[in-house]
Amino acid sequence: MNRPESANIARLVAEHHAWIYRAAYRLCGSVADAEDLTQQTFLTAQRALAQLREPAAARGWLATILRTAFLKGIRKRRPISAESHDVDLQDFAAPIVEDAAIDGEGLQAALAELSDDARSILTMFYFEELSYRDIALQLEVPIGTVMSRLSRAKEQLRRRLRFLDETGSPDETGSPDESADRDKSRPAMGGSPRKQQRT
Amino acid sequence: MNLKNPHSNNEYSNENPSRENASDDDASSVNSGRRKLLESLESCRPGSDDFERLLDAETVAAVHSDAELTRRYGLVQQFDTAVARAYADVPVPGGLENRLLAALAADALVTQVEKATAENVTANVAADVRPLEARPGESHSVAPARMSRRGWLAACGAAGAATAAGLAGFWFLRPGEPVEMTVEQLLDDAFALHNSEGEQTPAVAIDVRNAPTDFPVSREFAVNGARLPRRNVDGKLLGRPGVAYELAPVGQPRATLYVLGDRSGAQGVAGVPDAASGLAQKTTGNRALGAWREGGLLYVFVVEGDEHRYRGYFKQSTGVYA
């Protein structure tokens, strides 16, 4: 056994497992899937530990592994939702409700209705706290594409969270009820981590 | 930059009669410009200086000169701040770190065994395979070589040795204390101790609010203000110093919290979670049991009854909040 590698991976687990798990949960929406994804992330990290030359960059490196594992795994199971490709200018300008509250469970329920790509970019923005330029570098896409995807994903999230002033939106094609109907064929996701807590 | 709000009933609206005669190209240009501006605003991280640092001067000026855009930017930031806060609101399952370390150790072991086996198989196959003499005009086809019995024995021996080395290496390299006992064994010992003790064990009632600080009641329990019987259990569990609190009122099934001190001269325990969980780790003999570390101490909780009764003693009865 290679001692330095083992020692390092143990330290990575100790320092980052909670953060990685939280990101995984936001991507997967279930406790079991998030734990599996977290484990997959660290297993991959262990085998590729030699690639990590700068310990300070460990979190970003692990996050990249996590995202890759998530997208690779999810795309094996189902096709990409066409919803993520819907573009409607109205979405970008719908009025936003002031002082709306958001809790962790409500957020997860809303995220579960979004496409995998949307969840991924929102996680990079909100949880990994990457700038749109860093997101563009990570995804290897133009900055304008990132801004467009991010804006669209945030607007979809706002709509799911009822964070929009629906009365002010003339186009209700993306209303939550209709979205729910449209998404009925999708695999069930979500669920409260507090209700699914494992021993 | 002249950007219009298609949703408001003012001069910015796309539905505004004043713009009905505008050419399609103009409308398209306005929409495109407005979209880009809104996308720029949406791309600024909450609480950051992205707005000033990353956006171009024209965009910043356009927002500052437009009250509606300024207001919208404020709302976007408000929304983003709330979402970012909610994003991190995910409880981490108890024992996750230990499960990850175990999976990593197993994976490292498999990798090592595979490598050792492959090396031995290669070496033995090379020794066993006799070179074939090609007949004139006949080409060799490379068929998989059948491994000799000696080769299999060597491979199995290597695998066994690698397994032992891997397990030893894993436990040796695990962070924290050397392992001499598992959490399951600890809970078995706690069960036995709990069985052997009775309600009549001498104890002193103490006010939890003014309790001695050496072995405090876990902060995970909602027992503020209660007077609890506390007794000495030095050396009775793991050979460590410690105390036991009875959390259930007299006459009710017992709920005993053992608080154990540092491990100097005592056994270490592997697999103990770093935080309390409302979920029992073991149920046996009408008892639900769990253990965790907290504030440099080891806590073991034993409840007469089922997991539901165990869970009821915790403030957060649904899991660990790391």
Coordinates of C-alpha atoms in Angstrom, one line a residue:
Chain A
M1 CA 0.0 0.0 0.0
N2 CA 1.3 3.4 -0.9
R3 CA 1.4 5.2 2.5
P4 CA 1.5 8.8 1.4
E5 CA -1.5 8.4 -1.0
S6 CA -3.5 6.6 1.7
A7 CA -2.7 9.3 4.2
N8 CA -3.7 12.0 1.8
I9 CA -7.0 10.5 0.8
A10 CA -7.9 10.0 4.4
R11 CA -7.2 13.7 5.0
L12 CA -9.2 14.7 1.9
V13 CA -12.1 12.6 3.2
A14 CA -11.8 14.2 6.7
E15 CA -11.7 17.7 5.3
H16 CA -14.1 17.6 2.4
H17 CA -16.6 14.7 2.8
A18 CA -19.3 16.8 4.3
W19 CA -19.0 19.5 1.6
I20 CA -18.9 17.0 -1.2
Y21 CA -21.9 15.2 0.3
R22 CA -23.9 18.4 0.4
A23 CA -23.1 19.1 -3.2
A24 CA -24.0 15.6 -4.2
Y25 CA -27.3 15.8 -2.4
R26 CA -28.2 18.9 -4.2
L27 CA -27.4 17.2 -7.5
C28 CA -29.0 13.8 -6.8
G29 CA -31.9 14.7 -4.5
S30 CA -31.7 11.6 -2.3
V31 CA -29.6 10.6 0.6
A32 CA -28.7 7.2 -0.8
D33 CA -27.8 8.5 -4.2
A34 CA -25.8 11.3 -2.7
E35 CA -23.8 9.0 -0.5
D36 CA -23.1 6.7 -3.4
L37 CA -22.0 9.7 -5.5
T38 CA -19.8 10.9 -2.6
Q39 CA -18.2 7.5 -2.4
Q40 CA -17.7 7.3 -6.1
T41 CA -16.0 10.7 -6.0
F42 CA -13.5 9.7 -3.4
L43 CA -12.9 6.3 -5.0
T44 CA -12.0 8.1 -8.2
A45 CA -9.9 10.6 -6.3
Q46 CA -8.0 7.8 -4.6
R47 CA -7.1 6.3 -7.9
A48 CA -6.1 9.6 -9.5
L49 CA -4.5 11.1 -6.4
A50 CA -1.2 11.7 -8.2
Q51 CA -3.0 14.3 -10.4
L52 CA -3.6 16.5 -7.4
R53 CA -0.4 18.5 -7.2
E54 CA -1.7 21.5 -5.2
P55 CA -3.5 20.5 -2.0
A56 CA -5.1 23.9 -1.9
A57 CA -7.0 23.1 -5.0
A58 CA -8.4 19.8 -3.6
R59 CA -11.9 21.0 -3.2
G60 CA -12.3 22.2 -6.7
W61 CA -10.6 19.0 -8.0
L62 CA -13.1 16.9 -6.0
A63 CA -16.0 19.0 -7.2
T64 CA -15.0 18.4 -10.8
I65 CA -14.8 14.7 -10.1
L66 CA -18.2 14.8 -8.5
R67 CA -19.8 16.7 -11.3
T68 CA -18.3 14.4 -13.9
A69 CA -19.5 11.3 -12.0
F70 CA -22.9 12.8 -11.6
L71 CA -23.4 13.7 -15.3
K72 CA -21.9 10.4 -16.5
G73 CA -24.0 8.4 -14.2
I74 CA -27.2 10.3 -14.8
R75 CA -26.9 10.2 -18.6
K76 CA -26.6 6.5 -18.6
R77 CA -29.9 6.2 -16.9
R78 CA -32.0 8.6 -18.9
P79 CA -31.9 11.1 -21.8
I80 CA -31.3 14.8 -21.2
S81 CA -34.4 16.7 -20.5
A82 CA -35.6 18.8 -23.4
E83 CA -36.8 21.3 -20.8
S84 CA -33.3 22.7 -20.5
H85 CA -33.3 23.8 -24.1
D86 CA -36.5 25.8 -23.8
V87 CA -35.7 29.5 -24.2
D88 CA -38.2 32.1 -23.6
L89 CA -37.3 35.7 -23.4
Q90 CA -40.2 36.3 -21.1
D91 CA -38.5 34.1 -18.5
F92 CA -35.6 36.5 -18.2
A93 CA -37.7 39.4 -17.3
A94 CA -40.5 38.1 -15.1
P95 CA -40.9 40.2 -12.0
I96 CA -39.4 38.8 -8.8
V97 CA -41.2 38.6 -5.5
E98 CA -39.6 40.4 -2.6
D99 CA -38.9 38.8 0.7
A100 CA -39.8 35.2 -0.2
A101 CA -38.3 32.6 2.1
I102 CA -36.4 29.5 0.8
D103 CA -35.6 26.5 3.0
G104 CA -33.4 23.6 2.2
E105 CA -36.2 21.1 1.5
G106 CA -38.2 23.5 -0.7
L107 CA -35.0 24.2 -2.6
Q108 CA -34.4 20.5 -3.2
A109 CA -37.9 19.9 -4.4
A110 CA -37.5 22.8 -6.9
L111 CA -34.1 21.5 -8.0
A112 CA -35.5 18.1 -8.6
E113 CA -37.8 19.5 -11.3
L114 CA -34.9 21.0 -13.3
S115 CA -32.7 19.3 -15.8
D116 CA -29.4 17.7 -14.7
D117 CA -27.4 20.4 -16.6
A118 CA -29.4 23.2 -14.9
R119 CA -28.8 21.6 -11.4
S120 CA -25.2 21.2 -12.2
I121 CA -24.6 24.8 -13.2
L122 CA -26.7 26.1 -10.3
T123 CA -24.6 24.0 -7.9
M124 CA -21.4 25.5 -9.3
F125 CA -22.8 29.0 -8.9
Y126 CA -24.5 28.8 -5.5
F127 CA -22.6 26.0 -3.7
E128 CA -19.1 26.0 -5.2
E129 CA -19.3 29.8 -5.5
L130 CA -17.6 29.8 -8.9
S131 CA -17.8 32.9 -11.0
Y132 CA -19.3 32.6 -14.4
R133 CA -15.8 32.9 -15.9
D134 CA -14.6 30.0 -13.7
I135 CA -17.7 28.0 -14.7
A136 CA -16.8 28.7 -18.3
L137 CA -13.3 27.4 -17.8
Q138 CA -14.5 24.3 -16.0
L139 CA -17.2 23.4 -18.6
E140 CA -15.0 24.5 -21.5
V141 CA -17.7 26.6 -23.0
P142 CA -17.9 30.3 -24.0
I143 CA -18.7 32.8 -21.2
G144 CA -21.8 33.9 -23.1
T145 CA -23.1 30.4 -23.0
V146 CA -22.5 30.1 -19.3
M147 CA -24.3 33.4 -18.7
S148 CA -27.2 32.2 -20.8
R149 CA -27.5 28.8 -19.2
L150 CA -27.1 30.2 -15.7
S151 CA -29.7 32.9 -16.2
R152 CA -32.2 30.4 -17.7
A153 CA -31.6 27.9 -14.9
K154 CA -32.0 30.6 -12.2
E155 CA -35.3 31.7 -13.8
Q156 CA -36.6 28.1 -13.9
L157 CA -35.6 27.8 -10.2
R158 CA -37.4 31.0 -9.3
R159 CA -40.5 29.8 -11.0
R160 CA -40.4 26.4 -9.2
L161 CA -39.9 28.3 -5.9
R162 CA -42.8 30.6 -6.6
F163 CA -40.3 33.4 -6.4
L164 CA -41.9 35.1 -9.4
D165 CA -44.8 37.4 -9.4
E166 CA -46.9 35.2 -11.6
T167 CA -49.5 37.9 -12.0
G168 CA -47.0 40.0 -13.7
S169 CA -45.9 37.3 -16.1
P170 CA -47.9 37.3 -19.3
D171 CA -46.6 33.9 -20.5
E172 CA -47.4 31.1 -18.1
T173 CA -46.1 28.3 -20.2
G174 CA -43.6 27.4 -17.5
S175 CA -46.1 27.4 -14.7
P176 CA -45.3 24.9 -11.9
D177 CA -48.5 22.9 -12.5
E178 CA -47.8 22.4 -16.1
S179 CA -44.2 21.7 -15.4
A180 CA -45.3 19.0 -13.0
D181 CA -47.5 17.4 -15.6
R182 CA -44.7 17.6 -18.1
D183 CA -42.3 16.0 -15.7
K184 CA -44.5 13.2 -14.6
S185 CA -42.6 10.8 -16.9
R186 CA -39.3 11.6 -15.2
P187 CA -37.9 9.3 -12.5
A188 CA -38.9 10.4 -9.0
M189 CA -36.2 12.4 -7.3
G190 CA -36.0 14.5 -4.2
G191 CA -37.1 13.8 -0.8
S192 CA -36.0 15.2 2.4
P193 CA -32.6 14.3 3.7
R194 CA -34.0 14.5 7.2
K195 CA -36.6 11.9 6.3
Q196 CA -34.1 9.6 4.6
Q197 CA -31.3 9.8 7.1
R198 CA -29.2 6.7 7.3
T199 CA -27.6 5.3 10.3
Chain B
M1 CA -28.0 51.0 -23.8
N2 CA -31.7 51.2 -24.1
L3 CA -33.2 48.1 -22.6
K4 CA -36.9 47.5 -22.2
N5 CA -38.9 45.5 -19.7
P6 CA -41.5 43.4 -21.5
H7 CA -43.5 42.7 -18.4
S8 CA -44.1 46.1 -16.9
N9 CA -46.9 48.3 -18.0
N10 CA -44.7 51.3 -18.6
E11 CA -42.6 52.6 -21.4
Y12 CA -40.3 49.6 -21.2
S13 CA -43.0 47.1 -22.2
N14 CA -42.8 45.3 -25.4
E15 CA -46.6 45.5 -25.5
N16 CA -46.5 49.3 -25.3
P17 CA -48.6 50.8 -28.1
S18 CA -45.9 53.3 -28.7
R19 CA -43.7 50.6 -30.0
E20 CA -46.2 48.8 -32.1
N21 CA -44.8 50.5 -35.2
A22 CA -41.2 49.7 -34.5
S23 CA -39.6 47.4 -36.9
D24 CA -39.0 43.8 -36.1
D25 CA -35.3 44.4 -36.3
D26 CA -35.5 47.1 -33.6
A27 CA -37.5 44.9 -31.3
S28 CA -35.2 42.0 -31.8
S29 CA -32.2 44.2 -31.1
V30 CA -33.8 45.5 -27.9
N31 CA -34.7 42.0 -26.8
S32 CA -31.2 40.7 -27.5
G33 CA -29.6 43.6 -25.6
R34 CA -32.0 43.3 -22.7
R35 CA -31.4 39.6 -22.5
K36 CA -27.6 40.0 -22.4
L37 CA -27.9 42.7 -19.7
L38 CA -30.2 40.6 -17.5
E39 CA -27.9 37.6 -18.0
S40 CA -25.0 39.7 -16.8
L41 CA -26.9 40.7 -13.7
E42 CA -27.9 37.1 -13.1
S43 CA -24.2 36.0 -13.3
C44 CA -23.0 38.1 -10.4
R45 CA -22.5 36.0 -7.3
P46 CA -24.3 37.1 -4.2
G47 CA -22.2 39.1 -1.8
S48 CA -19.4 39.4 -4.3
D49 CA -17.8 42.3 -6.2
D50 CA -18.6 40.5 -9.5
F51 CA -20.8 43.4 -10.6
E52 CA -18.0 45.9 -10.5
R53 CA -15.2 43.6 -11.2
L54 CA -16.4 41.3 -14.0
L55 CA -19.0 43.3 -15.9
D56 CA -18.0 45.9 -18.5
A57 CA -18.3 49.6 -17.8
E58 CA -21.2 50.0 -20.2
T59 CA -23.3 47.4 -18.4
V60 CA -22.5 48.8 -15.0
A61 CA -23.5 52.3 -16.2
A62 CA -26.7 51.0 -17.8
V63 CA -27.8 49.5 -14.5
H64 CA -26.9 52.5 -12.4
S65 CA -28.8 54.8 -14.7
D66 CA -32.0 52.7 -14.7
A67 CA -33.9 52.6 -11.5
E68 CA -35.9 49.6 -12.6
L69 CA -32.7 47.6 -13.4
T70 CA -31.1 48.7 -10.2
R71 CA -34.2 47.4 -8.3
R72 CA -34.2 44.2 -10.2
Y73 CA -30.5 43.6 -9.5
G74 CA -31.2 44.1 -5.8
L75 CA -34.0 41.5 -6.0
V76 CA -31.8 39.1 -7.9
Q77 CA -29.1 39.4 -5.3
Q78 CA -31.6 38.9 -2.5
F79 CA -32.9 35.8 -4.2
D80 CA -29.3 34.5 -4.8
T81 CA -28.4 35.1 -1.2
A82 CA -31.4 33.1 0.0
V83 CA -30.7 30.3 -2.4
A84 CA -27.0 30.1 -1.5
R85 CA -27.9 29.9 2.2
A86 CA -30.5 27.2 1.6
Y87 CA -28.1 25.3 -0.7
A88 CA -25.8 24.5 2.3
D89 CA -28.7 23.4 4.5
V90 CA -28.1 19.6 4.1
P91 CA -27.6 17.4 7.1
V92 CA -24.7 14.9 6.7
P93 CA -25.5 11.3 7.6
G94 CA -23.8 10.1 10.7
G95 CA -20.8 7.8 10.1
L96 CA -20.4 8.9 6.5
E97 CA -16.7 9.5 7.0
N98 CA -16.1 6.0 8.4
R99 CA -18.1 4.4 5.6
L100 CA -16.1 6.3 3.0
L101 CA -12.8 5.3 4.6
A102 CA -13.8 1.7 4.7
A103 CA -14.9 1.8 1.0
L104 CA -11.6 3.4 0.1
A105 CA -9.6 0.8 2.0
A106 CA -11.5 -2.0 0.3
D107 CA -10.9 -0.4 -3.1
A108 CA -7.2 0.0 -2.4
L109 CA -7.1 -3.6 -1.3
V110 CA -8.8 -4.9 -4.4
T111 CA -6.4 -2.8 -6.5
Q112 CA -3.4 -4.2 -4.7
V113 CA -4.6 -7.8 -4.9
E114 CA -5.3 -7.4 -8.6
K115 CA -1.8 -6.0 -9.1
A116 CA -0.1 -8.7 -7.0
T117 CA -2.1 -11.4 -8.7
A118 CA -1.3 -10.1 -12.2
E119 CA 2.4 -9.9 -11.4
N120 CA 2.5 -13.5 -10.0
V121 CA 0.5 -14.9 -12.8
T122 CA 2.7 -13.2 -15.4
A123 CA 5.9 -14.5 -13.7
N124 CA 4.6 -18.1 -13.4
V125 CA 3.1 -18.2 -16.8
A126 CA 6.4 -17.1 -18.2
A127 CA 8.1 -19.9 -16.4
D128 CA 5.6 -22.5 -17.3
V129 CA 4.9 -21.9 -20.9
R130 CA 7.3 -23.9 -23.1
P131 CA 8.2 -22.3 -26.4
L132 CA 6.5 -23.9 -29.3
E133 CA 8.6 -24.9 -32.3
A134 CA 6.9 -23.6 -35.4
R135 CA 6.5 -26.0 -38.2
P136 CA 7.8 -24.8 -41.5
G137 CA 5.1 -22.6 -43.2
E138 CA 2.9 -22.5 -40.0
S139 CA 2.4 -19.3 -38.1
H140 CA 1.9 -19.1 -34.4
S141 CA -1.4 -18.1 -33.0
V142 CA -1.2 -16.7 -29.5
A143 CA -3.6 -18.6 -27.3
P144 CA -4.2 -17.9 -23.6
A145 CA -1.8 -19.9 -21.6
R146 CA -3.3 -22.3 -19.0
M147 CA -1.9 -21.5 -15.6
S148 CA -0.2 -24.3 -13.8
R149 CA -1.2 -25.4 -10.3
R150 CA 2.0 -23.9 -9.0
G151 CA 1.0 -20.6 -10.6
W152 CA -2.5 -20.6 -9.0
L153 CA -1.0 -21.4 -5.6
A154 CA 1.5 -18.6 -6.0
A155 CA -1.3 -16.2 -7.1
C156 CA -3.5 -17.2 -4.2
G157 CA -0.7 -16.8 -1.8
A158 CA 0.1 -13.3 -3.1
A159 CA -3.6 -12.4 -2.8
G160 CA -3.7 -13.6 0.7
A161 CA -0.6 -11.7 1.7
A162 CA -1.8 -8.6 0.0
T163 CA -5.1 -8.8 1.8
A164 CA -3.4 -9.1 5.2
A165 CA -1.0 -6.3 4.3
G166 CA -3.8 -4.1 3.0
L167 CA -6.0 -4.5 6.1
A168 CA -3.0 -3.9 8.4
G169 CA -2.0 -0.9 6.3
F170 CA -5.5 0.5 6.4
W171 CA -5.9 0.3 10.1
F172 CA -2.4 1.6 10.6
L173 CA -2.9 4.6 8.4
R174 CA -6.4 5.5 9.6
P175 CA -6.4 8.9 11.3
G176 CA -7.0 8.9 14.9
E177 CA -6.4 6.4 17.6
P178 CA -5.1 2.8 17.1
V179 CA -8.0 0.4 16.8
E180 CA -8.5 -2.1 19.6
M181 CA -12.3 -2.4 19.6
T182 CA -15.1 -1.7 17.2
V183 CA -18.2 0.4 18.0
E184 CA -20.3 -2.8 17.9
Q185 CA -18.2 -4.4 20.6
L186 CA -18.5 -1.2 22.6
L187 CA -22.3 -1.3 22.4
D188 CA -22.2 -5.0 23.4
D189 CA -20.2 -4.0 26.5
A190 CA -22.6 -1.1 27.2
F191 CA -25.6 -3.5 26.8
A192 CA -24.0 -5.9 29.3
L193 CA -23.2 -3.1 31.8
H194 CA -26.7 -1.7 31.5
N195 CA -28.1 -5.1 32.1
S196 CA -26.0 -5.6 35.2
E197 CA -26.9 -2.2 36.7
G198 CA -30.2 -1.5 38.3
E199 CA -32.2 1.5 39.2
Q200 CA -31.0 1.2 42.7
T201 CA -27.4 2.1 41.8
P202 CA -26.4 4.9 44.1
A203 CA -26.6 8.3 42.3
V204 CA -26.6 12.0 43.1
A205 CA -29.2 14.2 41.6
I206 CA -27.6 17.1 39.9
D207 CA -29.0 20.2 38.2
V208 CA -28.0 20.0 34.6
R209 CA -27.6 23.7 34.3
N210 CA -25.0 23.7 37.1
A211 CA -23.5 20.3 36.5
P212 CA -19.8 19.6 36.9
T213 CA -18.1 20.2 33.6
D214 CA -16.0 17.1 33.6
F215 CA -18.6 14.9 32.1
P216 CA -21.5 17.0 30.8
V217 CA -24.8 15.8 29.4
S218 CA -24.7 15.8 25.7
R219 CA -25.9 19.1 24.2
E220 CA -28.0 16.9 21.8
F221 CA -30.5 16.2 24.6
A222 CA -33.4 18.4 25.5
V223 CA -33.0 18.2 29.2
N224 CA -32.4 21.8 30.1
G225 CA -33.3 22.6 33.6
A226 CA -33.9 19.0 34.7
R227 CA -32.3 17.4 37.7
L228 CA -30.8 14.1 36.7
P229 CA -29.3 11.3 38.8
R230 CA -25.6 11.0 38.1
R231 CA -23.4 8.2 39.2
N232 CA -19.7 7.2 38.8
V233 CA -18.9 4.4 36.4
D234 CA -15.1 4.7 36.5
G235 CA -13.5 1.8 34.7
K236 CA -16.7 -0.1 34.0
L237 CA -16.7 0.6 30.3
L238 CA -13.6 0.5 28.2
G239 CA -11.6 1.0 31.4
R240 CA -12.2 4.7 31.1
P241 CA -13.2 7.2 33.8
G242 CA -16.8 8.3 33.4
V243 CA -20.3 8.9 34.7
A244 CA -23.8 7.8 33.9
Y245 CA -26.9 9.9 33.8
E246 CA -30.4 8.4 34.0
L247 CA -32.6 10.5 31.7
A248 CA -35.9 8.8 32.3
P249 CA -38.0 9.6 35.3
V250 CA -38.0 7.0 38.1
G251 CA -40.5 4.3 37.4
Q252 CA -40.2 4.5 33.6
P253 CA -38.0 2.3 31.5
R254 CA -34.4 3.4 31.8
A255 CA -32.6 5.7 29.4
T256 CA -28.9 5.8 30.5
L257 CA -26.3 8.1 29.1
Y258 CA -22.7 7.0 29.7
V259 CA -20.1 9.8 29.4
L260 CA -16.6 8.5 29.2
G261 CA -13.4 10.4 29.5
D262 CA -10.1 10.4 27.6
R263 CA -8.5 7.2 26.4
S264 CA -5.2 7.3 28.2
G265 CA -4.5 3.8 29.4
A266 CA -7.8 2.6 28.0
Q267 CA -9.0 0.9 24.8
G268 CA -9.6 2.8 21.6
V269 CA -12.7 2.4 19.5
A270 CA -13.1 2.4 15.8
G271 CA -16.2 3.6 13.9
V272 CA -17.6 5.9 16.5
P273 CA -19.4 8.8 14.7
D274 CA -18.1 12.3 15.4
A275 CA -21.6 13.6 16.1
A276 CA -24.8 12.4 17.8
S277 CA -27.5 10.9 15.7
G278 CA -31.1 10.3 16.7
L279 CA -30.9 6.9 15.1
A280 CA -29.9 4.0 17.3
Q281 CA -26.9 2.0 16.0
K282 CA -28.0 -1.2 17.6
T283 CA -31.1 -2.8 18.9
T284 CA -31.0 -5.9 21.0
G285 CA -32.7 -7.4 24.1
N286 CA -35.3 -4.6 24.2
R287 CA -32.7 -2.0 24.2
A288 CA -31.6 0.6 21.6
L289 CA -28.1 1.8 21.7
G290 CA -25.8 4.4 20.1
A291 CA -22.4 5.9 20.6
W292 CA -20.7 9.1 19.4
R293 CA -17.9 11.5 20.2
E294 CA -18.6 15.0 21.4
G295 CA -16.3 17.6 23.0
G296 CA -13.4 15.2 23.4
L297 CA -15.6 12.7 25.3
L298 CA -17.2 9.4 24.3
Y299 CA -21.0 9.2 24.7
V300 CA -22.9 5.9 24.8
F301 CA -26.7 6.0 25.1
V302 CA -28.7 3.0 26.1
V303 CA -32.5 3.1 26.2
E304 CA -34.9 0.4 27.3
G305 CA -37.3 0.1 24.4
D306 CA -37.2 0.6 20.7
E307 CA -35.6 3.0 18.2
H308 CA -38.5 5.3 18.4
R309 CA -38.1 5.8 22.1
Y310 CA -34.3 6.3 21.6
R311 CA -34.9 8.9 19.0
G312 CA -37.4 10.8 21.2
Y313 CA -34.6 11.9 23.6
F314 CA -32.8 13.9 20.9
K315 CA -33.5 17.5 20.1
Q316 CA -32.9 16.8 16.4
S317 CA -34.6 13.5 16.2
T318 CA -34.0 13.0 12.5
G319 CA -30.3 12.9 12.1
V320 CA -26.9 14.4 12.4
Y321 CA -26.3 18.1 11.6
A322 CA -22.7 18.3 10.7

